[in-house]
CSV table of C-alpha atoms in Angstrom, one decimal:
chain,number,residue,atom,x,y,z
A,8,MET,CA,91.0,121.9,113.7
A,9,MET,CA,88.9,124.2,111.4
A,10,ALA,CA,85.2,124.3,111.7
A,11,LYS,CA,82.9,123.7,108.8
A,12,THR,CA,83.2,126.7,106.4
A,13,LYS,CA,81.1,128.5,103.9
A,14,THR,CA,83.2,126.9,101.2
A,15,SER,CA,81.8,123.5,101.9
A,16,THR,CA,78.3,124.9,102.3
A,17,ILE,CA,78.4,126.5,98.8
A,18,LEU,CA,79.7,123.3,97.3
A,19,ILE,CA,77.0,121.2,98.9
A,20,GLU,CA,74.4,123.6,97.6
A,21,VAL,CA,75.9,123.4,94.1
A,22,LEU,CA,76.0,119.7,94.2
A,23,LYS,CA,72.5,119.3,95.3
A,24,LEU,CA,71.2,121.7,92.7
A,25,GLN,CA,73.2,120.3,89.8
A,26,ILE,CA,73.6,116.7,91.0
A,27,GLY,CA,72.0,115.4,87.8
A,28,SER,CA,74.1,117.3,85.3
A,29,ILE,CA,77.3,116.8,87.3
A,30,SER,CA,76.7,113.0,87.6
A,31,GLU,CA,75.8,112.8,83.9
A,32,SER,CA,78.9,114.6,82.8
A,33,ILE,CA,81.3,112.6,85.0
A,34,GLU,CA,79.6,109.3,84.0
A,35,ARG,CA,79.8,110.2,80.3
A,36,GLU,CA,83.5,111.0,80.6
A,37,GLY,CA,84.0,107.8,82.5
A,38,LYS,CA,82.5,105.8,79.8
A,39,THR,CA,84.8,107.5,77.3
A,40,VAL,CA,88.0,107.0,79.3
A,41,LEU,CA,87.3,103.7,81.0
A,42,GLY,CA,84.3,102.1,79.2
A,43,ASP,CA,85.7,102.2,75.7
A,44,SER,CA,88.7,100.2,76.8
A,45,ASN,CA,86.4,97.7,78.7
A,46,LEU,CA,88.1,98.4,82.0
A,47,LEU,CA,84.8,99.0,83.7
A,48,SER,CA,81.3,98.1,82.6
A,49,GLN,CA,78.6,100.7,82.1
A,50,GLU,CA,76.9,99.7,85.3
A,51,GLU,CA,80.2,99.9,87.2
A,52,ILE,CA,80.9,103.4,85.9
A,53,THR,CA,77.4,104.5,86.9
A,54,ASP,CA,77.8,103.1,90.4
A,55,PHE,CA,81.3,104.7,90.6
A,56,CYS,CA,79.9,108.1,89.8
A,57,LEU,CA,77.1,107.9,92.4
A,58,GLU,CA,79.4,106.6,95.1
A,59,PHE,CA,82.0,109.3,94.4
A,60,LEU,CA,79.4,112.1,94.7
A,61,GLN,CA,77.9,110.6,97.8
A,62,LEU,CA,81.3,110.3,99.5
A,63,LEU,CA,82.1,113.9,98.4
A,64,ILE,CA,78.9,115.2,99.9
A,65,GLU,CA,79.5,113.3,103.2
A,66,LEU,CA,83.0,114.9,103.4
A,67,LEU,CA,81.7,118.4,102.7
A,68,ASP,CA,78.9,117.9,105.2
A,69,SER,CA,81.3,116.6,107.9
A,70,LYS,CA,82.5,118.7,111.0
A,71,ASP,CA,85.7,119.7,109.2
A,72,PRO,CA,85.9,119.1,105.5
A,73,HIS,CA,89.6,120.2,105.6
A,74,ASP,CA,90.6,117.5,108.1
A,75,THR,CA,92.6,114.9,106.1
A,76,ALA,CA,92.5,112.6,109.2
A,77,SER,CA,88.7,112.4,109.3
A,78,ALA,CA,86.7,109.3,108.6
A,79,GLN,CA,85.0,110.9,105.6
A,80,PHE,CA,88.2,112.0,104.0
A,81,HIS,CA,89.7,108.6,104.6
A,82,ALA,CA,86.6,106.9,103.0
A,83,LEU,CA,87.1,109.0,99.8
A,84,GLU,CA,90.8,108.2,99.8
A,85,ILE,CA,90.1,104.5,100.1
A,86,PHE,CA,87.5,104.7,97.3
A,87,PHE,CA,90.1,106.1,94.8
A,88,ASN,CA,92.7,103.7,96.1
A,89,ASN,CA,90.5,100.7,95.5
A,90,LEU,CA,89.4,102.0,92.1
A,91,SER,CA,93.0,102.4,91.1
A,92,LYS,CA,93.9,98.9,92.1
A,93,GLN,CA,90.9,97.5,90.3
A,94,LEU,CA,91.8,99.3,87.1
A,95,LEU,CA,95.5,98.3,87.3
A,96,ILE,CA,94.6,94.6,87.8
A,97,ARG,CA,92.5,94.9,84.7
A,98,GLY,CA,95.3,96.4,82.7
A,99,GLY,CA,94.4,100.1,82.9
A,100,ARG,CA,96.9,102.9,82.9
A,101,VAL,CA,97.3,105.2,85.9
A,102,GLU,CA,97.6,108.3,83.7
A,103,ASP,CA,94.1,107.7,82.3
A,104,LEU,CA,92.6,107.5,85.8
A,105,VAL,CA,94.5,110.7,86.8
A,106,ARG,CA,93.1,112.5,83.8
A,107,TYR,CA,89.6,111.3,84.8
A,108,ILE,CA,90.0,112.6,88.3
A,109,GLN,CA,91.2,116.0,86.9
A,110,PHE,CA,88.1,116.0,84.7
A,111,MET,CA,85.9,115.5,87.9
A,112,GLN,CA,87.6,118.5,89.4
A,113,HIS,CA,87.0,120.7,86.3
A,114,THR,CA,83.4,119.6,86.2
A,115,LEU,CA,82.8,120.8,89.8
A,116,ILE,CA,84.6,124.0,89.1
A,117,GLU,CA,82.5,124.7,86.0
A,118,SER,CA,79.3,124.0,88.0
A,119,LEU,CA,80.2,127.0,90.2
A,120,GLY,CA,79.2,129.2,87.3
A,121,THR,CA,75.6,128.9,88.1
A,122,ALA,CA,76.0,129.7,91.8
A,123,LYS,CA,74.7,133.1,92.9
A,124,ASN,CA,76.0,135.6,95.4
A,125,ILE,CA,79.6,134.2,95.6
A,126,SER,CA,82.3,136.7,96.3
A,127,PRO,CA,85.7,136.5,94.6
A,128,GLN,CA,87.2,135.5,98.0
A,129,GLU,CA,84.8,132.6,98.3
A,130,ILE,CA,85.5,131.5,94.7
A,131,ARG,CA,89.3,131.5,95.6
A,132,ALA,CA,88.7,129.5,98.7
A,133,ILE,CA,86.6,126.9,96.9
A,134,LEU,CA,89.2,126.6,94.1
A,135,LEU,CA,92.0,126.1,96.6
A,136,TYR,CA,90.0,123.5,98.5
A,137,LEU,CA,89.1,121.5,95.4
A,138,SER,CA,92.7,121.7,94.2
A,139,GLY,CA,94.0,120.4,97.5
A,140,LEU,CA,91.3,117.7,97.8
A,141,PHE,CA,91.8,116.3,94.3
A,142,ASN,CA,95.6,116.4,94.6
A,143,GLU,CA,95.2,114.2,97.7
A,144,MET,CA,93.0,111.8,95.7
A,145,ILE,CA,95.6,111.7,92.9
A,146,LEU,CA,98.3,110.9,95.5
A,147,ALA,CA,96.1,108.0,96.7
A,148,VAL,CA,95.9,106.7,93.1
A,149,PHE,CA,99.7,106.8,92.8
A,150,ARG,CA,100.2,105.1,96.1
A,151,ALA,CA,97.9,102.3,95.0
A,152,TYR,CA,99.8,102.1,91.7
A,153,LEU,CA,103.2,101.9,93.5
A,154,ASP,CA,101.8,99.2,95.9
A,155,GLU,CA,100.6,97.1,93.0
A,156,LYS,CA,103.9,97.6,91.1
A,157,GLU,CA,105.9,96.6,94.2
A,158,LYS,CA,103.8,93.4,94.6
A,159,THR,CA,104.3,92.5,91.0
A,160,ILE,CA,108.0,93.1,91.1
A,161,TYR,CA,108.3,91.1,94.3
A,162,ALA,CA,106.3,88.2,92.8
A,163,GLN,CA,108.5,88.3,89.7
A,164,GLU,CA,111.7,88.4,91.7
A,165,ALA,CA,110.5,85.4,93.8
A,166,GLU,CA,109.6,83.5,90.7
A,167,LEU,CA,113.0,84.3,89.2
A,168,ARG,CA,114.8,83.2,92.3
A,169,GLU,CA,112.9,79.9,92.3
A,170,THR,CA,113.4,79.1,88.7
A,171,ALA,CA,117.0,80.3,88.8
A,172,THR,CA,117.9,77.6,91.3
A,173,PRO,CA,116.0,74.4,90.3
A,174,ILE,CA,116.2,71.5,92.8
A,175,THR,CA,116.1,68.2,90.9
A,176,GLU,CA,115.7,64.7,92.1
A,177,ILE,CA,118.2,62.8,89.9
A,178,TRP,CA,117.6,59.5,91.6
A,179,ASP,CA,115.6,58.2,94.5
A,180,GLY,CA,117.2,59.9,97.5
A,181,VAL,CA,119.6,62.1,95.4
A,182,LEU,CA,119.0,65.8,94.8
A,183,THR,CA,121.0,68.2,92.8
A,184,LEU,CA,121.2,71.9,93.5
A,185,PRO,CA,122.9,74.0,90.8
A,186,ILE,CA,123.7,77.5,92.1
A,187,ILE,CA,124.0,80.2,89.5
A,188,GLY,CA,125.0,83.8,90.0
A,189,THR,CA,125.4,85.5,93.4
A,190,LEU,CA,124.1,84.4,96.8
A,191,ASP,CA,122.7,87.1,99.0
A,192,SER,CA,120.9,86.7,102.3
A,193,SER,CA,117.4,86.8,100.8
A,194,ARG,CA,118.2,84.3,98.0
A,195,THR,CA,120.0,82.0,100.5
A,196,MET,CA,116.9,81.9,102.7
A,197,VAL,CA,114.7,81.1,99.6
A,198,ILE,CA,117.0,78.3,98.4
A,199,MET,CA,117.5,76.9,101.9
A,200,GLU,CA,113.8,76.7,102.6
A,201,ALA,CA,113.0,75.1,99.3
A,202,LEU,CA,115.9,72.7,99.7
A,203,LEU,CA,115.0,71.6,103.2
A,204,ASN,CA,111.4,71.0,102.2
A,205,ARG,CA,112.5,68.9,99.3
A,206,ILE,CA,114.9,66.9,101.5
A,207,ALA,CA,112.1,66.2,103.9
A,208,ARG,CA,109.6,65.3,101.2
A,209,GLU,CA,111.9,63.1,99.1
A,210,HIS,CA,113.7,61.6,102.1
A,211,ALA,CA,116.9,62.6,100.3
A,212,GLU,CA,120.1,60.9,101.5
A,213,THR,CA,122.5,63.0,99.4
A,214,VAL,CA,122.4,66.6,98.0
A,215,VAL,CA,124.9,67.5,95.3
A,216,MET,CA,125.5,71.3,95.3
A,217,ASP,CA,127.1,72.4,92.1
A,218,LEU,CA,129.0,75.8,92.1
A,219,THR,CA,129.9,75.8,88.4
A,220,GLY,CA,127.6,78.8,87.9
A,221,VAL,CA,129.0,80.9,90.8
A,222,LYS,CA,131.2,83.6,89.2
A,223,SER,CA,132.9,85.0,92.2
A,224,ILE,CA,132.9,84.4,96.0
A,225,ASP,CA,133.5,86.6,99.0
A,226,SER,CA,133.2,86.1,102.7
A,227,GLN,CA,129.4,86.7,102.6
A,228,VAL,CA,128.8,84.2,99.8
A,229,SER,CA,131.1,81.6,101.4
A,230,HIS,CA,129.2,82.0,104.7
A,231,HIS,CA,125.9,81.4,102.9
A,232,LEU,CA,127.3,78.2,101.3
A,233,ILE,CA,128.5,76.9,104.7
A,234,GLN,CA,125.1,77.7,106.1
A,235,MET,CA,123.4,75.5,103.4
A,236,VAL,CA,125.9,72.7,103.9
A,237,ARG,CA,125.3,72.6,107.6
A,238,ALA,CA,121.5,72.8,107.1
A,239,ILE,CA,121.7,69.7,104.8
A,240,GLN,CA,123.8,67.8,107.3
A,241,LEU,CA,121.4,68.7,110.1
A,242,MET,CA,118.6,67.2,108.1
A,243,GLY,CA,120.6,63.9,108.1
A,244,SER,CA,121.7,64.1,104.5
A,245,ASP,CA,125.1,64.1,103.0
A,246,ALA,CA,126.3,67.2,101.2
A,247,ILE,CA,128.6,66.9,98.2
A,248,VAL,CA,130.0,70.2,96.7
A,249,THR,CA,131.0,70.2,93.1
A,250,GLY,CA,132.2,72.6,90.4
A,251,ILE,CA,134.8,74.5,92.6
A,252,ARG,CA,137.0,76.2,90.0
A,253,PRO,CA,140.6,77.2,90.7
A,254,GLU,CA,139.7,80.8,91.3
A,255,ILE,CA,136.9,79.8,93.7
A,256,ALA,CA,139.3,77.5,95.5
A,257,ARG,CA,141.9,80.3,95.9
A,258,ALA,CA,139.2,82.6,97.2
A,259,LEU,CA,138.0,80.1,99.8
A,260,THR,CA,141.6,79.5,100.9
A,261,SER,CA,142.3,83.2,101.2
A,262,LEU,CA,139.1,83.6,103.3
A,263,ASN,CA,140.2,80.7,105.6
A,264,ILE,CA,137.0,78.8,104.8
A,265,ASP,CA,137.3,75.3,106.1
A,266,LEU,CA,135.7,72.7,103.9
A,267,GLY,CA,137.6,69.8,105.5
A,268,ASN,CA,134.5,67.9,106.6
A,269,VAL,CA,132.7,68.5,103.3
A,270,THR,CA,133.0,66.1,100.4
A,271,THR,CA,134.1,67.9,97.2
A,272,ARG,CA,134.3,66.8,93.6
A,273,ALA,CA,135.5,68.5,90.5
A,274,THR,CA,132.4,68.2,88.4
A,275,LEU,CA,128.7,67.5,88.8
A,276,SER,CA,129.2,64.1,87.1
A,277,ASP,CA,131.9,63.2,89.6
A,278,GLY,CA,129.6,64.3,92.5
A,279,LEU,CA,126.8,62.1,91.2
A,280,LYS,CA,129.1,59.2,90.9
A,281,GLU,CA,130.1,59.7,94.5
A,282,ALA,CA,126.5,59.9,95.6
A,283,PHE,CA,125.6,56.7,93.8
A,284,ARG,CA,128.7,54.9,95.3
A,285,ARG,CA,127.6,55.8,98.8
A,286,MET,CA,124.2,54.3,98.0
A,287,ASN,CA,125.7,51.2,96.5
A,288,ILE,CA,124.2,52.1,93.1
A,289,GLN,CA,126.1,51.2,90.0
A,290,VAL,CA,125.4,53.0,86.8
A,291,VAL,CA,126.6,51.4,83.6
A,292,LYS,CA,126.3,52.3,80.0
A,293,VAL,CA,123.9,50.3,78.0
């Protein structure tokens, strides 16, 4: 681990001597980049600038400012990570924040012009240090951006899975489950959890699973279907499978899938009629 170097000492001296002008410049740019779009209030931008400079000084004044595993470095990283998430939640663009961070770096570099008795080697060391430091902060911003994007995508996928397979109570004790598209393991678990909860809540006696929207079937899909049928039966309900088209029937036969103990009907309408018959319910046209 490197000891504290003259690089950090020079930067601390520059910051302390020019803290007012540096803070003013960073704050002014922040109000232009972030304030005009109402992403942050004027007070938030001011607090942001002061906190950033304080964290930077603490890092430079630490035992080893180059140590990316230090608590001081981690604190600065978290600061930018949280700021990035806050701006993204408010509709900000990650590229605007990156440009703002680059402006901070340029402001610090420009402030070196007033420093005295700095050798070319020391200038080079300072520039390399600032470049590495701010690159790490930009990476923190992008990590936060990707985290938020992944959360958004996951939430949207979960919502789509839920809305793509609506479970409807057609009659007291009768649920319908139309399955559309392809069944994978994750979607099966989502459907099964929602279905079992509905069976328990509605005290459903019969569940009609309609496969009209299933375009193709393989061993994995058929396994998931059997899983759902068994789960329904374990809950004490009857399972009726409808909408098995000829090509689906041929696929199930070729895969040696045994549906012998499962009631099947050609259409959803026929399946509902069977469910009503079992419950001694007679539906007549008025």
